[in-house]
mmCIF file with all atom_site columns, C-alpha atoms in Angstrom:
data_model
loop_
_atom_site.group_PDB
_atom_site.id
_atom_site.type_symbol
_atom_site.label_atom_id
_atom_site.label_alt_id
_atom_site.label_comp_id
_atom_site.label_asym_id
_atom_site.label_entity_id
_atom_site.label_seq_id
_atom_site.pdbx_PDB_ins_code
_atom_site.Cartn_x
_atom_site.Cartn_y
_atom_site.Cartn_z
_atom_site.occupancy
_atom_site.B_iso_or_equiv
_atom_site.pdbx_formal_charge
_atom_site.auth_seq_id
_atom_site.auth_comp_id
_atom_site.auth_asym_id
_atom_site.auth_atom_id
_atom_site.pdbx_PDB_model_num
ATOM 1   C CA . MET B 1 1   ? 0.000   0.000  0.000   1.00 0.00 ? 27  MET B CA 1
ATOM 2   C CA . ARG B 1 2   ? 2.837   2.384  0.888   1.00 0.00 ? 28  ARG B CA 1
ATOM 3   C CA . ASN B 1 3   ? 4.466   1.856  -2.545  1.00 0.00 ? 29  ASN B CA 1
ATOM 4   C CA . LYS B 1 4   ? 1.181   2.674  -4.309  1.00 0.00 ? 30  LYS B CA 1
ATOM 5   C CA . LEU B 1 5   ? 0.885   5.926  -2.344  1.00 0.00 ? 31  LEU B CA 1
ATOM 6   C CA . VAL B 1 6   ? 4.478   6.862  -3.214  1.00 0.00 ? 32  VAL B CA 1
ATOM 7   C CA . VAL B 1 7   ? 3.837   6.183  -6.922  1.00 0.00 ? 33  VAL B CA 1
ATOM 8   C CA . LEU B 1 8   ? 0.584   8.185  -6.780  1.00 0.00 ? 34  LEU B CA 1
ATOM 9   C CA . ALA B 1 9   ? 2.379   11.090 -5.081  1.00 0.00 ? 35  ALA B CA 1
ATOM 10  C CA . ILE B 1 10  ? 5.092   11.035 -7.763  1.00 0.00 ? 36  ILE B CA 1
ATOM 11  C CA . VAL B 1 11  ? 2.502   11.007 -10.566 1.00 0.00 ? 37  VAL B CA 1
ATOM 12  C CA . VAL B 1 12  ? 0.561   13.898 -9.010  1.00 0.00 ? 38  VAL B CA 1
ATOM 13  C CA . ALA B 1 13  ? 3.751   15.927 -8.425  1.00 0.00 ? 39  ALA B CA 1
ATOM 14  C CA . SER B 1 14  ? 4.900   15.244 -12.004 1.00 0.00 ? 40  SER B CA 1
ATOM 15  C CA . CYS B 1 15  ? 1.556   16.364 -13.450 1.00 0.00 ? 41  CYS B CA 1
ATOM 16  C CA . PHE B 1 16  ? 1.662   19.522 -11.320 1.00 0.00 ? 42  PHE B CA 1
ATOM 17  C CA . ALA B 1 17  ? 5.251   20.290 -12.410 1.00 0.00 ? 43  ALA B CA 1
ATOM 18  C CA . TYR B 1 18  ? 4.379   19.632 -16.065 1.00 0.00 ? 44  TYR B CA 1
ATOM 19  C CA . THR B 1 19  ? 1.386   21.985 -15.853 1.00 0.00 ? 45  THR B CA 1
ATOM 20  C CA . LYS B 1 20  ? 3.501   24.725 -14.224 1.00 0.00 ? 46  LYS B CA 1
ATOM 21  C CA . LEU B 1 21  ? 6.226   24.342 -16.863 1.00 0.00 ? 47  LEU B CA 1
ATOM 22  C CA . MET B 1 22  ? 3.731   24.454 -19.742 1.00 0.00 ? 48  MET B CA 1
ATOM 23  C CA . ALA B 1 23  ? 2.092   27.549 -18.225 1.00 0.00 ? 49  ALA B CA 1
ATOM 24  C CA . ARG B 1 24  ? 5.438   29.335 -18.594 1.00 0.00 ? 50  ARG B CA 1
ATOM 25  C CA . VAL B 1 25  ? 5.787   28.205 -22.205 1.00 0.00 ? 51  VAL B CA 1
ATOM 26  C CA . GLY B 1 26  ? 2.434   29.745 -23.131 1.00 0.00 ? 52  GLY B CA 1
ATOM 27  C CA . SER B 1 27  ? -0.217  28.995 -25.685 1.00 0.00 ? 53  SER B CA 1
ATOM 28  C CA . GLY B 1 28  ? 1.661   29.698 -28.881 1.00 0.00 ? 54  GLY B CA 1
ATOM 29  C CA . SER B 1 29  ? 0.545   32.101 -31.548 1.00 0.00 ? 55  SER B CA 1
ATOM 30  C CA . PRO B 1 30  ? -3.125  33.101 -31.710 1.00 0.00 ? 56  PRO B CA 1
ATOM 31  C CA . PRO B 1 31  ? -4.961  32.764 -35.020 1.00 0.00 ? 57  PRO B CA 1
ATOM 32  C CA . PRO B 1 32  ? -5.670  35.784 -37.230 1.00 0.00 ? 58  PRO B CA 1
ATOM 33  C CA . ASP B 1 33  ? -9.014  37.566 -36.869 1.00 0.00 ? 59  ASP B CA 1
ATOM 34  C CA . ALA B 1 34  ? -11.884 36.129 -38.866 1.00 0.00 ? 60  ALA B CA 1
ATOM 35  C CA . PRO B 1 35  ? -13.431 38.244 -41.649 1.00 0.00 ? 61  PRO B CA 1
ATOM 36  C CA . LEU B 1 36  ? -15.866 40.837 -40.291 1.00 0.00 ? 62  LEU B CA 1
ATOM 37  C CA . GLU B 1 37  ? -18.972 38.947 -41.447 1.00 0.00 ? 63  GLU B CA 1
ATOM 38  C CA . GLN B 1 38  ? -17.828 35.893 -39.428 1.00 0.00 ? 64  GLN B CA 1
ATOM 39  C CA . ARG B 1 39  ? -17.236 37.785 -36.169 1.00 0.00 ? 65  ARG B CA 1
ATOM 40  C CA . ALA B 1 40  ? -19.665 37.528 -33.288 1.00 0.00 ? 66  ALA B CA 1
ATOM 41  C CA . ASP B 1 41  ? -21.438 40.520 -31.804 1.00 0.00 ? 67  ASP B CA 1
ATOM 42  C CA . LEU B 1 42  ? -22.846 38.504 -28.862 1.00 0.00 ? 68  LEU B CA 1
ATOM 43  C CA . ILE B 1 43  ? -21.878 35.387 -26.920 1.00 0.00 ? 69  ILE B CA 1
ATOM 44  C CA . ARG B 1 44  ? -24.599 33.491 -25.098 1.00 0.00 ? 70  ARG B CA 1
ATOM 45  C CA . VAL B 1 45  ? -23.765 30.810 -22.502 1.00 0.00 ? 71  VAL B CA 1
ATOM 46  C CA . TYR B 1 46  ? -26.429 28.348 -21.322 1.00 0.00 ? 72  TYR B CA 1
ATOM 47  C CA . LYS B 1 47  ? -24.958 26.913 -18.130 1.00 0.00 ? 73  LYS B CA 1
ATOM 48  C CA . SER B 1 48  ? -27.573 24.204 -17.551 1.00 0.00 ? 74  SER B CA 1
ATOM 49  C CA . GLU B 1 49  ? -27.100 22.925 -21.119 1.00 0.00 ? 75  GLU B CA 1
ATOM 50  C CA . ARG B 1 50  ? -23.294 23.272 -21.064 1.00 0.00 ? 76  ARG B CA 1
ATOM 51  C CA . ARG B 1 51  ? -23.547 25.129 -24.358 1.00 0.00 ? 77  ARG B CA 1
ATOM 52  C CA . MET B 1 52  ? -22.113 28.395 -25.704 1.00 0.00 ? 78  MET B CA 1
ATOM 53  C CA . VAL B 1 53  ? -23.310 30.110 -28.885 1.00 0.00 ? 79  VAL B CA 1
ATOM 54  C CA . LEU B 1 54  ? -21.597 32.858 -30.878 1.00 0.00 ? 80  LEU B CA 1
ATOM 55  C CA . LEU B 1 55  ? -24.158 35.109 -32.559 1.00 0.00 ? 81  LEU B CA 1
ATOM 56  C CA . ARG B 1 56  ? -24.070 37.789 -35.231 1.00 0.00 ? 82  ARG B CA 1
ATOM 57  C CA . GLY B 1 57  ? -27.371 39.607 -35.033 1.00 0.00 ? 83  GLY B CA 1
ATOM 58  C CA . ASP B 1 58  ? -29.911 36.861 -34.369 1.00 0.00 ? 84  ASP B CA 1
ATOM 59  C CA . ALA B 1 59  ? -28.030 34.260 -36.420 1.00 0.00 ? 85  ALA B CA 1
ATOM 60  C CA . PRO B 1 60  ? -25.896 31.662 -34.644 1.00 0.00 ? 86  PRO B CA 1
ATOM 61  C CA . LEU B 1 61  ? -22.361 31.455 -36.060 1.00 0.00 ? 87  LEU B CA 1
ATOM 62  C CA . SER B 1 62  ? -21.078 28.549 -33.956 1.00 0.00 ? 88  SER B CA 1
ATOM 63  C CA . THR B 1 63  ? -22.138 26.406 -31.011 1.00 0.00 ? 89  THR B CA 1
ATOM 64  C CA . TYR B 1 64  ? -19.744 24.734 -28.544 1.00 0.00 ? 90  TYR B CA 1
ATOM 65  C CA . ARG B 1 65  ? -20.000 22.190 -25.747 1.00 0.00 ? 91  ARG B CA 1
ATOM 66  C CA . ILE B 1 66  ? -18.448 23.667 -22.616 1.00 0.00 ? 92  ILE B CA 1
ATOM 67  C CA . SER B 1 67  ? -17.184 22.782 -19.174 1.00 0.00 ? 93  SER B CA 1
ATOM 68  C CA . LEU B 1 68  ? -17.775 25.203 -16.309 1.00 0.00 ? 94  LEU B CA 1
ATOM 69  C CA . GLY B 1 69  ? -16.822 25.767 -12.690 1.00 0.00 ? 95  GLY B CA 1
ATOM 70  C CA . THR B 1 70  ? -17.026 22.722 -10.446 1.00 0.00 ? 96  THR B CA 1
ATOM 71  C CA . ALA B 1 71  ? -19.963 24.304 -8.589  1.00 0.00 ? 97  ALA B CA 1
ATOM 72  C CA . ALA B 1 72  ? -21.694 25.711 -11.693 1.00 0.00 ? 98  ALA B CA 1
ATOM 73  C CA . ASN B 1 73  ? -25.048 24.107 -10.866 1.00 0.00 ? 99  ASN B CA 1
ATOM 74  C CA . ALA B 1 74  ? -25.170 25.880 -7.503  1.00 0.00 ? 100 ALA B CA 1
ATOM 75  C CA . GLY B 1 75  ? -26.270 29.258 -8.928  1.00 0.00 ? 101 GLY B CA 1
ATOM 76  C CA . PRO B 1 76  ? -24.326 32.373 -9.918  1.00 0.00 ? 102 PRO B CA 1
ATOM 77  C CA . LYS B 1 77  ? -20.846 33.226 -8.698  1.00 0.00 ? 103 LYS B CA 1
ATOM 78  C CA . GLN B 1 78  ? -21.083 35.057 -5.386  1.00 0.00 ? 104 GLN B CA 1
ATOM 79  C CA . ARG B 1 79  ? -17.498 35.353 -4.176  1.00 0.00 ? 105 ARG B CA 1
ATOM 80  C CA . GLU B 1 80  ? -13.908 34.440 -4.761  1.00 0.00 ? 106 GLU B CA 1
ATOM 81  C CA . GLY B 1 81  ? -13.217 30.734 -4.449  1.00 0.00 ? 107 GLY B CA 1
ATOM 82  C CA . ASP B 1 82  ? -16.795 29.457 -4.712  1.00 0.00 ? 108 ASP B CA 1
ATOM 83  C CA . GLU B 1 83  ? -15.980 27.753 -8.055  1.00 0.00 ? 109 GLU B CA 1
ATOM 84  C CA . LYS B 1 84  ? -19.266 28.954 -9.552  1.00 0.00 ? 110 LYS B CA 1
ATOM 85  C CA . THR B 1 85  ? -19.594 30.436 -13.024 1.00 0.00 ? 111 THR B CA 1
ATOM 86  C CA . PRO B 1 86  ? -21.139 33.944 -13.002 1.00 0.00 ? 112 PRO B CA 1
ATOM 87  C CA . GLU B 1 87  ? -24.569 34.714 -14.439 1.00 0.00 ? 113 GLU B CA 1
ATOM 88  C CA . GLY B 1 88  ? -25.576 37.983 -16.060 1.00 0.00 ? 114 GLY B CA 1
ATOM 89  C CA . ARG B 1 89  ? -24.396 40.312 -18.795 1.00 0.00 ? 115 ARG B CA 1
ATOM 90  C CA . TYR B 1 90  ? -20.709 41.084 -19.125 1.00 0.00 ? 116 TYR B CA 1
ATOM 91  C CA . GLU B 1 91  ? -18.245 41.717 -21.936 1.00 0.00 ? 117 GLU B CA 1
ATOM 92  C CA . ILE B 1 92  ? -14.944 40.328 -23.137 1.00 0.00 ? 118 ILE B CA 1
ATOM 93  C CA . ASP B 1 93  ? -12.673 42.968 -21.681 1.00 0.00 ? 119 ASP B CA 1
ATOM 94  C CA . TRP B 1 94  ? -9.241  41.673 -22.728 1.00 0.00 ? 120 TRP B CA 1
ATOM 95  C CA . ARG B 1 95  ? -7.470  38.814 -24.473 1.00 0.00 ? 121 ARG B CA 1
ATOM 96  C CA . ASN B 1 96  ? -4.441  36.878 -23.244 1.00 0.00 ? 122 ASN B CA 1
ATOM 97  C CA . PRO B 1 97  ? -2.509  34.827 -25.823 1.00 0.00 ? 123 PRO B CA 1
ATOM 98  C CA . LYS B 1 98  ? 0.050   33.741 -23.174 1.00 0.00 ? 124 LYS B CA 1
ATOM 99  C CA . SER B 1 99  ? -2.214  32.457 -20.396 1.00 0.00 ? 125 SER B CA 1
ATOM 100 C CA . MET B 1 100 ? -1.726  29.158 -18.546 1.00 0.00 ? 126 MET B CA 1
ATOM 101 C CA . ALA B 1 101 ? -4.737  27.776 -20.436 1.00 0.00 ? 127 ALA B CA 1
ATOM 102 C CA . TYR B 1 102 ? -4.769  27.781 -24.220 1.00 0.00 ? 128 TYR B CA 1
ATOM 103 C CA . LEU B 1 103 ? -5.717  31.352 -25.255 1.00 0.00 ? 129 LEU B CA 1
ATOM 104 C CA . SER B 1 104 ? -7.974  33.250 -22.851 1.00 0.00 ? 130 SER B CA 1
ATOM 105 C CA . LEU B 1 105 ? -10.747 35.784 -23.372 1.00 0.00 ? 131 LEU B CA 1
ATOM 106 C CA . TYR B 1 106 ? -11.376 37.553 -20.064 1.00 0.00 ? 132 TYR B CA 1
ATOM 107 C CA . ILE B 1 107 ? -14.958 38.164 -18.941 1.00 0.00 ? 133 ILE B CA 1
ATOM 108 C CA . SER B 1 108 ? -15.605 41.473 -17.144 1.00 0.00 ? 134 SER B CA 1
ATOM 109 C CA . TYR B 1 109 ? -16.672 39.761 -13.897 1.00 0.00 ? 135 TYR B CA 1
ATOM 110 C CA . PRO B 1 110 ? -17.068 41.223 -11.303 1.00 0.00 ? 136 PRO B CA 1
ATOM 111 C CA . ASN B 1 111 ? -19.275 44.109 -12.290 1.00 0.00 ? 137 ASN B CA 1
ATOM 112 C CA . PRO B 1 112 ? -20.124 46.744 -9.619  1.00 0.00 ? 138 PRO B CA 1
ATOM 113 C CA . GLU B 1 113 ? -23.233 44.813 -8.497  1.00 0.00 ? 139 GLU B CA 1
ATOM 114 C CA . ASP B 1 114 ? -21.252 41.567 -8.143  1.00 0.00 ? 140 ASP B CA 1
ATOM 115 C CA . ARG B 1 115 ? -18.627 43.412 -6.100  1.00 0.00 ? 141 ARG B CA 1
ATOM 116 C CA . ARG B 1 116 ? -21.244 45.018 -3.810  1.00 0.00 ? 142 ARG B CA 1
ATOM 117 C CA . ASN B 1 117 ? -23.012 41.693 -3.232  1.00 0.00 ? 143 ASN B CA 1
ATOM 118 C CA . ALA B 1 118 ? -19.784 39.892 -2.349  1.00 0.00 ? 144 ALA B CA 1
ATOM 119 C CA . GLU B 1 119 ? -18.578 42.685 -0.063  1.00 0.00 ? 145 GLU B CA 1
ATOM 120 C CA . ALA B 1 120 ? -21.973 42.795 1.681   1.00 0.00 ? 146 ALA B CA 1
ATOM 121 C CA . GLY B 1 121 ? -21.349 39.172 2.638   1.00 0.00 ? 147 GLY B CA 1
ATOM 122 C CA . GLY B 1 122 ? -17.835 40.013 3.806   1.00 0.00 ? 148 GLY B CA 1
ATOM 123 C CA . PHE B 1 123 ? -16.036 38.366 0.882   1.00 0.00 ? 149 PHE B CA 1
ATOM 124 C CA . PRO B 1 124 ? -13.938 39.513 -2.081  1.00 0.00 ? 150 PRO B CA 1
ATOM 125 C CA . ALA B 1 125 ? -15.794 39.082 -5.390  1.00 0.00 ? 151 ALA B CA 1
ATOM 126 C CA . GLY B 1 126 ? -12.939 37.287 -7.141  1.00 0.00 ? 152 GLY B CA 1
ATOM 127 C CA . GLY B 1 127 ? -12.061 37.657 -10.791 1.00 0.00 ? 153 GLY B CA 1
ATOM 128 C CA . ASP B 1 128 ? -10.035 36.065 -13.580 1.00 0.00 ? 154 ASP B CA 1
ATOM 129 C CA . ILE B 1 129 ? -13.128 34.515 -15.137 1.00 0.00 ? 155 ILE B CA 1
ATOM 130 C CA . MET B 1 130 ? -12.533 33.707 -18.786 1.00 0.00 ? 156 MET B CA 1
ATOM 131 C CA . ILE B 1 131 ? -13.320 31.600 -21.807 1.00 0.00 ? 157 ILE B CA 1
ATOM 132 C CA . HIS B 1 132 ? -10.291 29.396 -22.426 1.00 0.00 ? 158 HIS B CA 1
ATOM 133 C CA . GLY B 1 133 ? -8.995  26.171 -23.903 1.00 0.00 ? 159 GLY B CA 1
ATOM 134 C CA . LEU B 1 134 ? -7.344  23.370 -21.965 1.00 0.00 ? 160 LEU B CA 1
ATOM 135 C CA . PRO B 1 135 ? -4.343  23.995 -19.714 1.00 0.00 ? 161 PRO B CA 1
ATOM 136 C CA . ASN B 1 136 ? -1.226  24.355 -21.847 1.00 0.00 ? 162 ASN B CA 1
ATOM 137 C CA . GLY B 1 137 ? 0.281   20.968 -22.609 1.00 0.00 ? 163 GLY B CA 1
ATOM 138 C CA . TRP B 1 138 ? -2.977  19.083 -21.974 1.00 0.00 ? 164 TRP B CA 1
ATOM 139 C CA . GLY B 1 139 ? -4.652  19.723 -25.343 1.00 0.00 ? 165 GLY B CA 1
ATOM 140 C CA . LEU B 1 140 ? -4.418  16.070 -26.326 1.00 0.00 ? 166 LEU B CA 1
ATOM 141 C CA . PHE B 1 141 ? -7.318  15.363 -23.965 1.00 0.00 ? 167 PHE B CA 1
ATOM 142 C CA . GLY B 1 142 ? -9.640  17.288 -26.314 1.00 0.00 ? 168 GLY B CA 1
ATOM 143 C CA . ASN B 1 143 ? -13.286 16.401 -25.754 1.00 0.00 ? 169 ASN B CA 1
ATOM 144 C CA . VAL B 1 144 ? -12.550 14.267 -22.680 1.00 0.00 ? 170 VAL B CA 1
ATOM 145 C CA . HIS B 1 145 ? -12.707 17.481 -20.648 1.00 0.00 ? 171 HIS B CA 1
ATOM 146 C CA . HIS B 1 146 ? -16.493 17.533 -21.221 1.00 0.00 ? 172 HIS B CA 1
ATOM 147 C CA . LEU B 1 147 ? -16.937 14.577 -18.877 1.00 0.00 ? 173 LEU B CA 1
ATOM 148 C CA . TRP B 1 148 ? -16.965 16.864 -15.831 1.00 0.00 ? 174 TRP B CA 1
ATOM 149 C CA . ASP B 1 149 ? -16.927 20.522 -14.816 1.00 0.00 ? 175 ASP B CA 1
ATOM 150 C CA . TRP B 1 150 ? -13.345 21.249 -13.840 1.00 0.00 ? 176 TRP B CA 1
ATOM 151 C CA . THR B 1 151 ? -12.675 24.990 -13.952 1.00 0.00 ? 177 THR B CA 1
ATOM 152 C CA . ASP B 1 152 ? -12.696 27.452 -11.051 1.00 0.00 ? 178 ASP B CA 1
ATOM 153 C CA . GLY B 1 153 ? -15.635 29.315 -12.620 1.00 0.00 ? 179 GLY B CA 1
ATOM 154 C CA . CYS B 1 154 ? -14.486 29.777 -16.209 1.00 0.00 ? 180 CYS B CA 1
ATOM 155 C CA . VAL B 1 155 ? -15.961 28.554 -19.497 1.00 0.00 ? 181 VAL B CA 1
ATOM 156 C CA . ALA B 1 156 ? -13.716 25.908 -21.082 1.00 0.00 ? 182 ALA B CA 1
ATOM 157 C CA . VAL B 1 157 ? -13.635 24.512 -24.617 1.00 0.00 ? 183 VAL B CA 1
ATOM 158 C CA . THR B 1 158 ? -11.162 22.416 -26.618 1.00 0.00 ? 184 THR B CA 1
ATOM 159 C CA . ASN B 1 159 ? -8.065  24.128 -27.988 1.00 0.00 ? 185 ASN B CA 1
ATOM 160 C CA . SER B 1 160 ? -9.245  23.925 -31.597 1.00 0.00 ? 186 SER B CA 1
ATOM 161 C CA . GLU B 1 161 ? -12.566 25.472 -30.577 1.00 0.00 ? 187 GLU B CA 1
ATOM 162 C CA . MET B 1 162 ? -10.682 28.180 -28.682 1.00 0.00 ? 188 MET B CA 1
ATOM 163 C CA . ARG B 1 163 ? -8.762  29.098 -31.846 1.00 0.00 ? 189 ARG B CA 1
ATOM 164 C CA . ASP B 1 164 ? -12.090 29.518 -33.650 1.00 0.00 ? 190 ASP B CA 1
ATOM 165 C CA . ILE B 1 165 ? -13.583 31.559 -30.794 1.00 0.00 ? 191 ILE B CA 1
ATOM 166 C CA . TRP B 1 166 ? -10.462 33.746 -30.514 1.00 0.00 ? 192 TRP B CA 1
ATOM 167 C CA . ALA B 1 167 ? -10.671 34.586 -34.233 1.00 0.00 ? 193 ALA B CA 1
ATOM 168 C CA . ARG B 1 168 ? -14.407 35.367 -34.102 1.00 0.00 ? 194 ARG B CA 1
ATOM 169 C CA . VAL B 1 169 ? -14.712 37.295 -30.814 1.00 0.00 ? 195 VAL B CA 1
ATOM 170 C CA . PRO B 1 170 ? -13.282 40.807 -30.662 1.00 0.00 ? 196 PRO B CA 1
ATOM 171 C CA . THR B 1 171 ? -12.573 42.624 -27.408 1.00 0.00 ? 197 THR B CA 1
ATOM 172 C CA . HIS B 1 172 ? -15.717 44.279 -25.953 1.00 0.00 ? 198 HIS B CA 1
ATOM 173 C CA . THR B 1 173 ? -18.062 41.623 -27.351 1.00 0.00 ? 199 THR B CA 1
ATOM 174 C CA . PRO B 1 174 ? -20.996 41.289 -24.907 1.00 0.00 ? 200 PRO B CA 1
ATOM 175 C CA . ILE B 1 175 ? -21.524 37.934 -23.213 1.00 0.00 ? 201 ILE B CA 1
ATOM 176 C CA . GLU B 1 176 ? -24.763 36.786 -21.569 1.00 0.00 ? 202 GLU B CA 1
ATOM 177 C CA . ILE B 1 177 ? -24.364 33.929 -19.103 1.00 0.00 ? 203 ILE B CA 1
ATOM 178 C CA . MET B 1 178 ? -27.692 32.295 -18.311 1.00 0.00 ? 204 MET B CA 1
ATOM 179 C CA . PRO B 1 179 ? -28.586 29.678 -15.673 1.00 0.00 ? 205 PRO B CA 1
#
């Protein structure tokens, strides 16, 4: 039994070290922007369906299966560390091509109301909520990540889907996150 625990500890430590190393390497080069007529002017996330849709006007451009925060079914994000995905209307406020997950589009959580609600409960609101691919170096797992919600409150897709989303979603695109 002791040998199995030692092997498990080594595997876990190796995976952690690999993830940390790959986070320093970064995501690689982002794709070029899509033509204007293929760019979204709204993102809509349906948490209960684990689905995200890019829209241009009323027409869907693309639909993606997503993974969310590990406590996504427990309602909207209320504070830092609750592992819930926010609900409400936000925007993509900046893009990070060198994040620890493959390409990241940052969501403008917390808004002033989110911050007030968290502080009223005596907690920080948190932040760093984004749409992203898999952690750098783990892209080979592709669609396996859909088997469970694994983020800390973010919206996760495969790396190939993230390349498509990155190309189609400009900064300041509104995002509606629904229960």
